[in-house]
Amino acid sequence: MSTNIEKAKELIGCFASGDTAKAKSLLKDDYIQHDLAYGTGAEAFCGSVAYLGAAPIKTTVRTVRAFEDGDKVFLHNVYNFAGAGEQVAFDIFRFEDGLIAEHWDNLADKAASNPSGRTQTDGPTEATDADKTEINRKLVADFLVDVMQGKRPEKTPGYFDGDKYIQHNTGIADGLSGLGAALEALGKAGVAMIYDKTHMILAQGDMVLAVSEGSFGGKPTSYYDLWRVENGKIAEHWDVMETIADESDRKNANGKF
C-alpha cells in the first residue's frame, strides 16, 4: 500500500506521464485547488494532465525533498511544464480517506546561484531529529512573529548561531550578515518585504515549512519558507515567493491560502 508521500509523488508524476486515469484514482472528486492558475476539482486537474500529456515537449518533474506532517505532505519540486522552463516549487497536499483532497503551492522560475554559490534546491534532503518536531515548529512560529513580522526585531540574533546561516534565497548571501545586507539594500531601493500573517506551519523533525501572506514591493505576496533547525537555532533556509494573482485572473475562487 502506497504511503501518502508516494501518492503525492505519483500525482505530480502524472504531469509527465499524461496518465489521467492514475491522477483520477488519487484524487477526491471535490479536490480543492489553491493554485489560482488552475480550476478546482478532480476533473480540472485531469484536464491539465491530459493537456500536458499531449504537448509536443514532455513535462519533467523532479522531487528534491518530501516530508509529512499529519494529514499533509509537503514537497520541494522542480518542474518544467511542456518545455516552458524550469520552475522551483513547494507543493502541499492534504489527504482525506487515503485520497488527495486539497493542494496549495508556490512556484518561481529557476534562477542562477546566489551570492554564496548556492542554488534554490541544494543542501540536505532528509529530515532528522524526529523527536524535536514540535519544538522546532514553535521556534519557527516565534521567529516569524519576532523577526519576519518585525514584532521584536531585537530578538533576531538569538535565533541564529552567530553568523552561521546557510542561505538558498536567490539574491541573499550566507550568514545573518548576508540577510541584513540584503534587507538594507531593499530598504535603500524603497522595496519593502512585509510578512503580515502565517497561515500554515508544517514540520517533520528539523525541517519546518511556513506559508505566509504579505507584500513585496507593494504587491500581494505568498511566502513559502523552509527552514532547517539545528540545536535550537535556525541553520538553513530555502524559499519560493509568488505574487498573488488578481481576482480577475484567477481560475478558481478558493483563495491562495
Coordinates of C-alpha atoms in Angstrom, one line a residue:
M1 CA 0.0 0.0 0.0
S2 CA 1.4 3.4 -1.0
T3 CA 2.3 6.0 1.6
N4 CA 0.9 9.5 1.3
I5 CA 4.3 10.8 0.2
E6 CA 4.4 8.1 -2.5
K7 CA 0.8 9.1 -3.6
A8 CA 1.7 12.8 -3.8
K9 CA 4.7 11.9 -5.9
E10 CA 2.6 9.7 -8.1
L11 CA 0.1 12.5 -8.7
I12 CA 2.6 15.1 -9.8
G13 CA 4.3 12.4 -11.9
C14 CA 1.1 12.3 -13.9
F15 CA 2.1 15.7 -15.4
A16 CA 5.0 13.9 -17.1
S17 CA 3.2 10.7 -18.0
G18 CA -0.2 12.2 -19.0
D19 CA -1.9 9.4 -17.2
T20 CA -5.3 10.8 -16.4
A21 CA -6.7 7.5 -15.0
K22 CA -3.9 7.4 -12.4
A23 CA -4.5 11.0 -11.5
K24 CA -8.2 10.5 -11.0
S25 CA -7.6 7.4 -8.9
L26 CA -5.5 9.5 -6.4
L27 CA -7.9 12.4 -6.1
K28 CA -11.2 13.1 -4.3
D29 CA -13.8 14.2 -6.8
D30 CA -14.2 17.5 -4.9
Y31 CA -10.5 18.1 -4.8
I32 CA -9.8 21.7 -3.7
Q33 CA -7.2 23.6 -5.7
H34 CA -5.5 26.7 -4.3
D35 CA -3.2 27.3 -7.3
L36 CA -5.1 30.2 -8.7
A37 CA -3.9 29.4 -12.3
Y38 CA -6.0 26.2 -12.4
G39 CA -9.6 25.2 -12.0
T40 CA -10.7 23.3 -8.9
G41 CA -11.9 19.7 -8.7
A42 CA -10.5 16.3 -9.9
E43 CA -11.8 16.8 -13.5
A44 CA -10.0 20.1 -13.8
F45 CA -6.7 18.5 -12.6
C46 CA -7.1 15.6 -15.0
G47 CA -7.7 18.2 -17.8
S48 CA -4.3 19.7 -17.1
V49 CA -2.7 16.3 -17.1
A50 CA -4.3 15.5 -20.5
Y51 CA -3.2 18.9 -21.9
L52 CA 0.4 18.4 -20.8
G53 CA 0.5 14.8 -21.9
A54 CA -0.5 15.9 -25.4
A55 CA 2.1 18.7 -25.6
P56 CA 5.0 18.2 -28.1
I57 CA 7.6 18.8 -25.4
K58 CA 7.5 16.4 -22.5
T59 CA 6.9 17.8 -19.0
T60 CA 9.6 16.9 -16.4
V61 CA 9.1 16.6 -12.7
R62 CA 11.8 16.1 -10.0
T63 CA 11.2 15.9 -6.3
V64 CA 14.1 17.1 -4.2
R65 CA 12.6 16.9 -0.7
A66 CA 9.5 15.1 0.7
F67 CA 8.1 15.4 4.2
E68 CA 4.9 14.5 6.1
D69 CA 3.0 16.2 8.9
G70 CA -0.2 14.6 10.0
D71 CA -2.7 14.6 7.0
K72 CA -0.4 16.8 4.9
V73 CA 2.6 16.1 2.7
F74 CA 4.9 18.9 1.6
L75 CA 7.3 18.5 -1.3
H76 CA 10.1 20.6 -2.8
N77 CA 10.0 20.1 -6.5
V78 CA 11.5 21.2 -9.8
Y79 CA 9.1 21.3 -12.8
N80 CA 9.5 22.0 -16.5
F81 CA 5.9 22.2 -17.9
A82 CA 6.0 21.4 -21.6
G83 CA 9.3 23.0 -22.1
A84 CA 8.3 26.4 -20.7
G85 CA 11.5 26.5 -18.5
E86 CA 12.4 25.1 -15.1
Q87 CA 10.5 26.3 -12.0
V88 CA 11.1 25.6 -8.4
A89 CA 8.0 24.9 -6.3
F90 CA 6.7 23.9 -2.9
D91 CA 3.6 21.8 -3.0
I92 CA 1.4 20.9 -0.1
F93 CA -1.2 18.1 -0.3
R94 CA -3.9 17.3 2.3
F95 CA -5.2 13.7 2.4
E96 CA -8.6 12.5 3.4
D97 CA -9.6 8.9 3.5
G98 CA -6.5 7.9 1.6
L99 CA -7.1 10.3 -1.3
I100 CA -5.7 13.8 -2.1
A101 CA -8.3 16.3 -1.1
E102 CA -6.6 19.7 -1.3
H103 CA -3.5 21.4 -2.7
W104 CA -1.5 24.6 -2.1
D105 CA 1.7 25.7 -3.8
N106 CA 4.2 28.4 -4.7
L107 CA 6.2 28.4 -7.9
A108 CA 9.1 30.6 -9.1
D109 CA 11.4 30.5 -12.1
K110 CA 14.7 28.6 -11.5
A111 CA 17.5 31.2 -11.1
A112 CA 21.3 31.3 -11.1
S113 CA 23.3 30.5 -8.0
N114 CA 23.1 33.2 -5.2
P115 CA 26.0 35.3 -4.0
S116 CA 27.3 32.4 -1.9
G117 CA 27.1 30.0 -4.8
R118 CA 24.1 28.1 -3.5
T119 CA 21.0 27.1 -5.6
Q120 CA 17.3 27.1 -4.7
T121 CA 17.4 23.3 -4.1
D122 CA 20.8 22.1 -3.0
G123 CA 21.6 21.1 0.6
P124 CA 20.3 18.4 2.9
T125 CA 17.2 16.5 1.7
E126 CA 16.3 14.2 4.6
A127 CA 14.7 15.2 7.9
T128 CA 16.4 14.4 11.2
D129 CA 15.6 15.0 14.9
A130 CA 12.1 13.4 14.6
D131 CA 11.7 13.9 18.4
K132 CA 12.1 17.7 18.1
T133 CA 9.4 18.3 15.5
E134 CA 7.1 20.3 17.9
I135 CA 10.0 22.2 19.5
N136 CA 11.2 23.2 16.0
R137 CA 7.7 24.2 14.9
K138 CA 7.4 26.5 17.9
L139 CA 10.8 28.0 17.2
V140 CA 9.9 28.9 13.7
A141 CA 6.4 30.2 14.7
D142 CA 8.1 32.5 17.2
F143 CA 10.8 33.6 14.7
L144 CA 8.1 34.5 12.2
V145 CA 6.4 36.8 14.7
D146 CA 9.5 38.3 16.3
V147 CA 11.7 38.7 13.2
M148 CA 9.8 38.3 9.9
Q149 CA 6.7 40.2 11.1
G150 CA 9.0 42.7 12.9
K151 CA 7.3 42.5 16.3
R152 CA 10.5 42.0 18.3
P153 CA 13.5 42.6 16.0
E154 CA 15.9 42.9 18.9
K155 CA 15.5 39.1 19.4
T156 CA 16.9 38.3 15.9
P157 CA 20.5 37.3 16.9
G158 CA 19.1 34.8 19.4
Y159 CA 17.6 32.7 16.7
F160 CA 20.9 32.1 15.0
D161 CA 24.3 30.5 15.9
G162 CA 26.4 33.6 15.4
D163 CA 26.8 34.2 11.6
K164 CA 26.3 30.5 10.7
Y165 CA 23.3 30.6 8.4
I166 CA 23.1 28.8 5.1
Q167 CA 21.0 30.7 2.6
H168 CA 19.4 29.5 -0.6
N169 CA 17.4 32.6 -1.5
T170 CA 18.4 33.6 -5.0
G171 CA 19.6 37.1 -4.0
I172 CA 21.0 36.8 -0.5
A173 CA 24.4 35.6 0.8
D174 CA 25.0 33.3 3.7
G175 CA 25.0 34.4 7.2
L176 CA 22.9 36.7 9.3
S177 CA 25.1 39.4 7.9
G178 CA 24.1 38.5 4.4
L179 CA 20.4 38.7 5.4
G180 CA 21.0 42.1 7.0
A181 CA 22.8 43.4 4.0
A182 CA 20.1 42.3 1.6
L183 CA 17.3 43.8 3.7
E184 CA 19.3 47.1 3.9
A185 CA 19.7 47.1 0.1
L186 CA 16.0 46.6 -0.3
G187 CA 15.2 49.4 2.1
K188 CA 17.5 51.8 0.2
A189 CA 15.8 50.8 -3.0
G190 CA 12.4 51.5 -1.5
V191 CA 11.3 47.9 -1.7
A192 CA 9.5 46.7 1.5
M193 CA 9.3 42.9 2.2
I194 CA 6.4 42.6 4.6
Y195 CA 5.0 39.5 6.4
D196 CA 1.5 40.1 7.7
K197 CA 0.2 36.6 8.6
T198 CA 1.3 33.0 8.7
H199 CA -1.4 30.5 7.5
M200 CA 0.4 27.2 8.0
I201 CA 3.5 25.8 9.7
L202 CA 4.3 22.2 8.7
A203 CA 7.1 20.3 10.3
Q204 CA 9.0 17.0 10.2
G205 CA 11.9 16.8 12.5
D206 CA 14.4 19.6 11.7
M207 CA 12.6 20.7 8.5
V208 CA 9.9 23.3 9.0
L209 CA 7.8 24.9 6.2
A210 CA 5.9 28.1 6.8
V211 CA 3.2 29.5 4.5
S212 CA 2.8 33.3 5.0
E213 CA 1.0 36.2 3.4
G214 CA 2.3 39.7 3.0
S215 CA 3.6 42.0 0.3
F216 CA 6.8 42.6 -1.6
G217 CA 7.4 45.9 -3.3
G218 CA 3.7 46.7 -2.6
K219 CA 2.4 43.6 -4.4
P220 CA 0.4 41.0 -2.5
T221 CA 2.8 38.1 -2.0
S222 CA 2.7 34.5 -0.8
Y223 CA 5.8 33.4 1.0
Y224 CA 6.8 29.7 1.4
D225 CA 9.9 29.4 3.6
L226 CA 11.6 26.1 4.5
W227 CA 13.9 26.3 7.5
R228 CA 16.2 23.7 8.8
V229 CA 16.7 23.9 12.6
E230 CA 19.9 22.7 14.2
N231 CA 20.5 22.6 18.0
G232 CA 17.6 25.0 18.6
K233 CA 18.9 27.6 16.1
I234 CA 17.8 28.4 12.5
A235 CA 20.6 26.9 10.4
E236 CA 19.4 26.9 6.7
H237 CA 16.7 28.4 4.5
W238 CA 15.1 27.8 1.2
D239 CA 12.1 29.8 -0.1
V240 CA 9.7 30.4 -3.0
M241 CA 8.0 33.8 -3.3
E242 CA 5.0 34.3 -5.6
T243 CA 2.9 37.4 -6.4
I244 CA -0.7 36.6 -5.6
A245 CA -2.9 36.8 -8.8
D246 CA -5.6 39.5 -9.1
E247 CA -9.1 38.2 -8.6
S248 CA -9.9 38.9 -12.3
D249 CA -7.1 36.5 -13.3
R250 CA -8.0 33.6 -11.0
K251 CA -9.2 30.2 -12.4
N252 CA -10.8 29.3 -9.0
A253 CA -12.4 31.0 -6.1
N254 CA -10.7 29.0 -3.3
G255 CA -8.1 31.7 -2.4
K256 CA -4.4 31.3 -2.3
F257 CA -4.4 30.1 1.3

